[in-house]
Structure formats: C-alpha cells, structure tokens
XYZ file of C-alpha atoms in Angstrom:
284
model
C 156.209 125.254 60.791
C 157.620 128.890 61.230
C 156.583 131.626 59.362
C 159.012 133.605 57.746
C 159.671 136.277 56.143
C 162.443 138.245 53.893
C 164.429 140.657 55.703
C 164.542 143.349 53.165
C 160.272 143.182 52.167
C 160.064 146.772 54.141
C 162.433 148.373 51.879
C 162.718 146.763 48.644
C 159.327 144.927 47.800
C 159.525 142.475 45.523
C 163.215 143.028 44.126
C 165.218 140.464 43.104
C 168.826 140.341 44.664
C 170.552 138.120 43.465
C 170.654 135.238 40.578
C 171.840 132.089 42.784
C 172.957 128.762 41.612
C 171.157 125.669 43.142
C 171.530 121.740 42.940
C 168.356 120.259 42.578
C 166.122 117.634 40.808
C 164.541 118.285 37.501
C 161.142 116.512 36.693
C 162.137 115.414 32.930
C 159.158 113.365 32.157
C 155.900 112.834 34.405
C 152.237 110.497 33.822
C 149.235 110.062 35.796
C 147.319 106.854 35.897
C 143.895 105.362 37.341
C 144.353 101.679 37.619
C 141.298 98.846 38.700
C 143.440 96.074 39.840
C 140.742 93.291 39.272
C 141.070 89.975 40.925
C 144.266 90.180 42.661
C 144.661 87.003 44.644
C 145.321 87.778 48.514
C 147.987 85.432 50.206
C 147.713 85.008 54.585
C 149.909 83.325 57.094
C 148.829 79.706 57.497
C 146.805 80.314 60.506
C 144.613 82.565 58.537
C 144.353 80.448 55.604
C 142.578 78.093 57.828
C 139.864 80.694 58.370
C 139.990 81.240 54.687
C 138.721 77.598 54.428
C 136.625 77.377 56.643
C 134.773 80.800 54.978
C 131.657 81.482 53.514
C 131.935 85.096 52.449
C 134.235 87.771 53.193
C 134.383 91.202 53.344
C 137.208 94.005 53.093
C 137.945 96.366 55.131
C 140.963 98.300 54.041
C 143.873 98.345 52.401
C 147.601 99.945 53.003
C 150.489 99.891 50.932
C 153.091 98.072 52.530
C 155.882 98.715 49.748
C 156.766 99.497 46.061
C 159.777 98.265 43.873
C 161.007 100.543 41.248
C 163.552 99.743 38.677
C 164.658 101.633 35.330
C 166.207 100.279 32.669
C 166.982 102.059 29.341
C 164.968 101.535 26.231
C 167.239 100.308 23.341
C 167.027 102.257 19.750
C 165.226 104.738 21.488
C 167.300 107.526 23.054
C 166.186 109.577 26.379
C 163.733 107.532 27.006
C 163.512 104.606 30.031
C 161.387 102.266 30.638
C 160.066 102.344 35.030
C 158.855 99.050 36.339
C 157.049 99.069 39.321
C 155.708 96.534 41.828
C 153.376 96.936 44.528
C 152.666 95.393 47.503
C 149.435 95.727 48.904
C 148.436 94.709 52.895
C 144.679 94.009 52.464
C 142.314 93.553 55.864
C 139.292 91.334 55.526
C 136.679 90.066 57.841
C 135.411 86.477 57.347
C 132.460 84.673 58.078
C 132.156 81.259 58.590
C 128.747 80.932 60.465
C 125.784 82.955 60.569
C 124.984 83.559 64.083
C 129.120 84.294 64.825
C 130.622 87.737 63.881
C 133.051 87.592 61.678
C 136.607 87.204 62.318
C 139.253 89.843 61.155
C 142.233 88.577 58.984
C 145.338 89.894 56.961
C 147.493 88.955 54.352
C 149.255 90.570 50.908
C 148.752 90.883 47.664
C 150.964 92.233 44.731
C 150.646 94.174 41.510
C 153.177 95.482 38.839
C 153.013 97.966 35.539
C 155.464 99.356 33.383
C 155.600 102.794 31.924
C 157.937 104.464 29.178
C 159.470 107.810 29.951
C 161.442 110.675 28.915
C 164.471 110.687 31.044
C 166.915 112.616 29.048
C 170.963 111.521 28.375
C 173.376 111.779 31.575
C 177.115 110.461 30.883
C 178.493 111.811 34.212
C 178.624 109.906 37.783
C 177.708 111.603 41.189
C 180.046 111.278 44.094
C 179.106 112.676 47.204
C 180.242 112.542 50.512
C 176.786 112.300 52.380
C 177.445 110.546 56.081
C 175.507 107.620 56.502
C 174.519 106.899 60.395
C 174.686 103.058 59.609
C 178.196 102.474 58.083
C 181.111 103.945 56.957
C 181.551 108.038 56.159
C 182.690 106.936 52.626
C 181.487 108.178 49.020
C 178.072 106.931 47.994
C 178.640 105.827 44.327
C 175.660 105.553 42.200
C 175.359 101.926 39.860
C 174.613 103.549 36.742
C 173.845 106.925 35.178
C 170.006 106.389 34.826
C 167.601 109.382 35.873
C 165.752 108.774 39.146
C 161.888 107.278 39.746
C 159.398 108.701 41.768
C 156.369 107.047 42.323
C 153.408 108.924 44.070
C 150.515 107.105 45.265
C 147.250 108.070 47.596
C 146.015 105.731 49.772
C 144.162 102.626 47.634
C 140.687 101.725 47.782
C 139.507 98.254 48.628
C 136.376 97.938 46.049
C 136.077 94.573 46.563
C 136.728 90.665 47.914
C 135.472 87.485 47.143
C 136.029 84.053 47.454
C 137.567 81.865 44.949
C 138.910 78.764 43.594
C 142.782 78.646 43.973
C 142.898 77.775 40.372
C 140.031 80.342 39.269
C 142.591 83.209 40.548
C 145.613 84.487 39.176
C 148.845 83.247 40.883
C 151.290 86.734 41.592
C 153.918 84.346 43.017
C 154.652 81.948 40.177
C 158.575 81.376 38.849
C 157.936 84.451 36.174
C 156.991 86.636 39.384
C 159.073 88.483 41.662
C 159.535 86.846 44.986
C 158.057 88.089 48.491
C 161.011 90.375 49.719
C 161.375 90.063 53.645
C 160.265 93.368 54.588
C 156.737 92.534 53.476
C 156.968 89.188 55.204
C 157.991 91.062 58.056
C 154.907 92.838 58.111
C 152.817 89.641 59.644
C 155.525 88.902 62.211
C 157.613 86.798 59.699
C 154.416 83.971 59.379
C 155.189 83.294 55.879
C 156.875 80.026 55.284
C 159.246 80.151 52.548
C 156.820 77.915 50.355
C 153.293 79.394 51.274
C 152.782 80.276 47.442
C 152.669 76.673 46.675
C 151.198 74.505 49.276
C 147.506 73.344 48.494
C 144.536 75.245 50.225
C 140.728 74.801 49.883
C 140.014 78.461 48.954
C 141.401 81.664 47.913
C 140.068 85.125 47.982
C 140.550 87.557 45.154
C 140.327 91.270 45.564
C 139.943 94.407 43.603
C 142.141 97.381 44.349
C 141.758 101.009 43.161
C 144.819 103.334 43.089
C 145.907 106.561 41.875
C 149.636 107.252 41.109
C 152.235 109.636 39.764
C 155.043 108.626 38.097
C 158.080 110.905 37.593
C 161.747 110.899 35.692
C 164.180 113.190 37.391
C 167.813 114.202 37.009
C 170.310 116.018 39.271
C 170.581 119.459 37.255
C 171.700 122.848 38.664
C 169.815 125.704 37.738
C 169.732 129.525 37.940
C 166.940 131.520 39.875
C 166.119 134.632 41.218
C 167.239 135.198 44.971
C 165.211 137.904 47.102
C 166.763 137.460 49.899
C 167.426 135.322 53.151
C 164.062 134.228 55.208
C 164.467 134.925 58.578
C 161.835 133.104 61.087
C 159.079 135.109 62.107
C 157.923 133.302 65.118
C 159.876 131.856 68.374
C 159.836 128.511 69.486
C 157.859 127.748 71.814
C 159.418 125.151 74.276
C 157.827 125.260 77.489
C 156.430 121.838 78.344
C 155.893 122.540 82.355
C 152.079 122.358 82.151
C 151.010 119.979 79.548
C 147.385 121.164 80.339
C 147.820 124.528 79.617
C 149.615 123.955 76.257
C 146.423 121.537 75.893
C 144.068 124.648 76.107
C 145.718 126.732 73.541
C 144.807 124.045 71.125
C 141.327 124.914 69.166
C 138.438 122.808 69.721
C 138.172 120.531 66.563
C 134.953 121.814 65.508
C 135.219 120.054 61.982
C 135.534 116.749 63.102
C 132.459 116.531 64.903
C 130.523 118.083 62.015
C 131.932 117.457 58.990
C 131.142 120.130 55.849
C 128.417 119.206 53.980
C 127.932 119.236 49.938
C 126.679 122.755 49.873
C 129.555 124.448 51.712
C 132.093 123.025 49.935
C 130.716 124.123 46.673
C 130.292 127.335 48.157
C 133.863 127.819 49.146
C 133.587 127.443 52.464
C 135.225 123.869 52.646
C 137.681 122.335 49.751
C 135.619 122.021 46.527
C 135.571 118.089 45.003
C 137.686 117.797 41.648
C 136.745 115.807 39.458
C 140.289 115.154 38.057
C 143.375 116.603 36.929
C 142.798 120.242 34.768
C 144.671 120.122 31.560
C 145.255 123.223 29.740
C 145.421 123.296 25.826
C-alpha cells in the first residue's frame, strides 16, 4: 500500500480544515463469543464414506470454513433489538486408518453448526436506493427487502480439537427435516459428490468432530456522520511498474529471516515479537 501523507502537515500541523459529511456504517450493537462445537457429525461423498467404514481410527487434520448463513429477523415486543441467526459450514480434513502397517488415507467432507444471538439494532423506517452497477446484470436500482440493520459476522480460522468414530445413531444428525438443507455452493466444494439424499442413506460408521471458533458478531446501519477533515492525502510513493527483470525485482525482496527461525517465548514478551493476549481487555 502507498504511504501518504496530508498536503498541508508542513504548514498547518495538526489543524482541522474542514467538518465533512460522510456515508458510512455505524456498529449499533457488537458480542464476542468462544464456542466448543462438541460432536458435530462430519458428512463425505460416498466414495469416502466407504473409507469411513472400513476405519479404525481417524485423525483430523484441519478445518476451513467453507460458508456462513446470516439472517435477521426482528424481535417482537421488544423494540431495537433483532435477533441474528447464523449457520456455519465447516470443511473438515481427516486421515483414516484402516490397517496398521498402511498409512492412512486422507479424506474430506462437511459439517454444520448454527447459534442465535439478540442484538441492539436500533429503528430504521426509510429504504435505500442506490444506483450501484452490477457487472452481472442489469445497471438498475438495488432495492433492499426490508429495513433491518445489517450482520457482520467475524470469524478466525477454527481449530480442529478433535475426531472420532461413531455410531450413526450415537451422533447428532445436522441434516434432519428441522435443519437447514446443504446449499449448492458447499456441495460444490467436493466437485458436486453429494447425492441429493446422502443425509439419509444407511452407513456403517460416522465420525463426530469437535470444532473451536472465535467470532464477532456486529449490528450496523447506514448513518451519515460529521468528522473532522485535515485535508486531502496525497501518495507519497510512486508505483513501481517495471516487470523487465523478474530477478532483479526478486532481489529487492528481504530474506525471510522469521520464517526460518521463528521468535521464541522470551522475545515476544520482551517486545521484540507480538506479545500473546490472553483475551479481549475490557475497561470498567
């Protein structure tokens, strides 16, 4: 990214210009959570089922988060706030063994998780039309459904804590007629192996995981607001676009000294490397 830098800092330091109007999203409401998703039950492609079968034990090896569904809906006799249902879906990377002597084989499949949470959202009567062009379809005006604030949901990478095998009827079944049903884009994720009724055909074993995540959850409106202008930033630095000798731009990059020795405990208390938090600070 270029640097930049106001054009007036020589003169006027730290003045303020201007007061300028800007069109921007307001964070209304806001919550943190640590969730243990225990026992999720992992659905694969038919070919992989058969090597779920055939298992003895099984291990994970990562996770991914393929997508999340958010919805909000108003909460009745309770004005401002909303209730935000979300719904993950989880891509979860496992390597089974079926004999002792033969290393193991590497297999994927889904699994899915969803939470509610009640939030402060604020009252909005008014509709948004704007003429944003859309590369897709039509230049026409994108018209929102309803007047509900927007949903944000961060989340960090999960953690695969653990996988076992299972029963099919010893783990819970995420794709029952009270559960939302696998959207394409996640069966698109395994090449579009999922029959339409792999939730429900019979199988020998299952494998149940447990998933650790971190998220953010946020409530935001379209507001305008008034801050302080200082003035216009103005790029500091040139682009640099010549790509005639890949090896020399190759030699003006650093030697990555840090990921061949990676800081250890004592320099990152000591400030020399990021120091380990041990969770959100709250003030009082």
């Amino acid at each position: 990214m270029a640097e930049t830098k106001s054009c007036c800092n020589d003169k006027v330091p730290g003045r303020i210009r201007e007061a300028v109007c800007i069109d921007t999203n307001r964070v209304y409401d806001s919550c943190a959570d640590k969730d243990c998703l225990a026992d999720l039950r992992v659905y694969f492609p038919p070919q992989y089922q058969q090597t779920v079968d055939r298992a003895t034990n099984v291990r994970c090896r990562g996770c991914d988060i393929l997508n999340v569904f958010i919805d909000v809906e108003r909460v009745p006799f309770n004005r401002g706030f909303y209730s935000v249902d979300i719904t993950f879906f989880f891509k979860v990377t496992l390597d089974a063994y079926s004999v002792a002597t033969a290393p193991p084989e590497t297999i994927s499949g889904f699994t899915t998780f969803s939470k509610k949470c009640i939030l402060y959202g604020s009252e909005g009567k008014v509709r948004v039309y704007s003429s944003e062009f859309r590369a897709d379809s039509d230049d026409r005006q994108i018209i929102p459904q309803n007047t509900n604030p927007r949903a944000k949901v961060q989340v960090v990478d999960p953690i695969c804590l653990e996988a076992k095998l299972c029963r099919p009827c010893d783990c819970c079944d995420c794709l029952g007629d009270s559960c939302i049903p696998v959207p394409t884009c996640v069966k698109r994720a395994f090449g579009d192996e999922f029959p339409d009724d792999f939730g429900h055909r019979p199988v020998e074993k299952a494998v149940a995981v447990t998933i650790g995540i971190f998220t953010i959850v946020q409530l935001e409106r379209d507001v305008q607001m008034l801050i302080p202008a200082y003035d216009f930033c103005i790029p500091d630095k040139e682009c640099s676009c010549d790509t005639d000798d890949p090896c020399e731009s190759f030699r003006k990059i650093q030697f990555p000294v840090d990921e061949f020795f990676p800081p250890n405990e004592a320099n990152l208390q000591s400030g020399t490397g990021v120091k380990p938090s041990c969770g959100c600070e709250r003030s009082e």
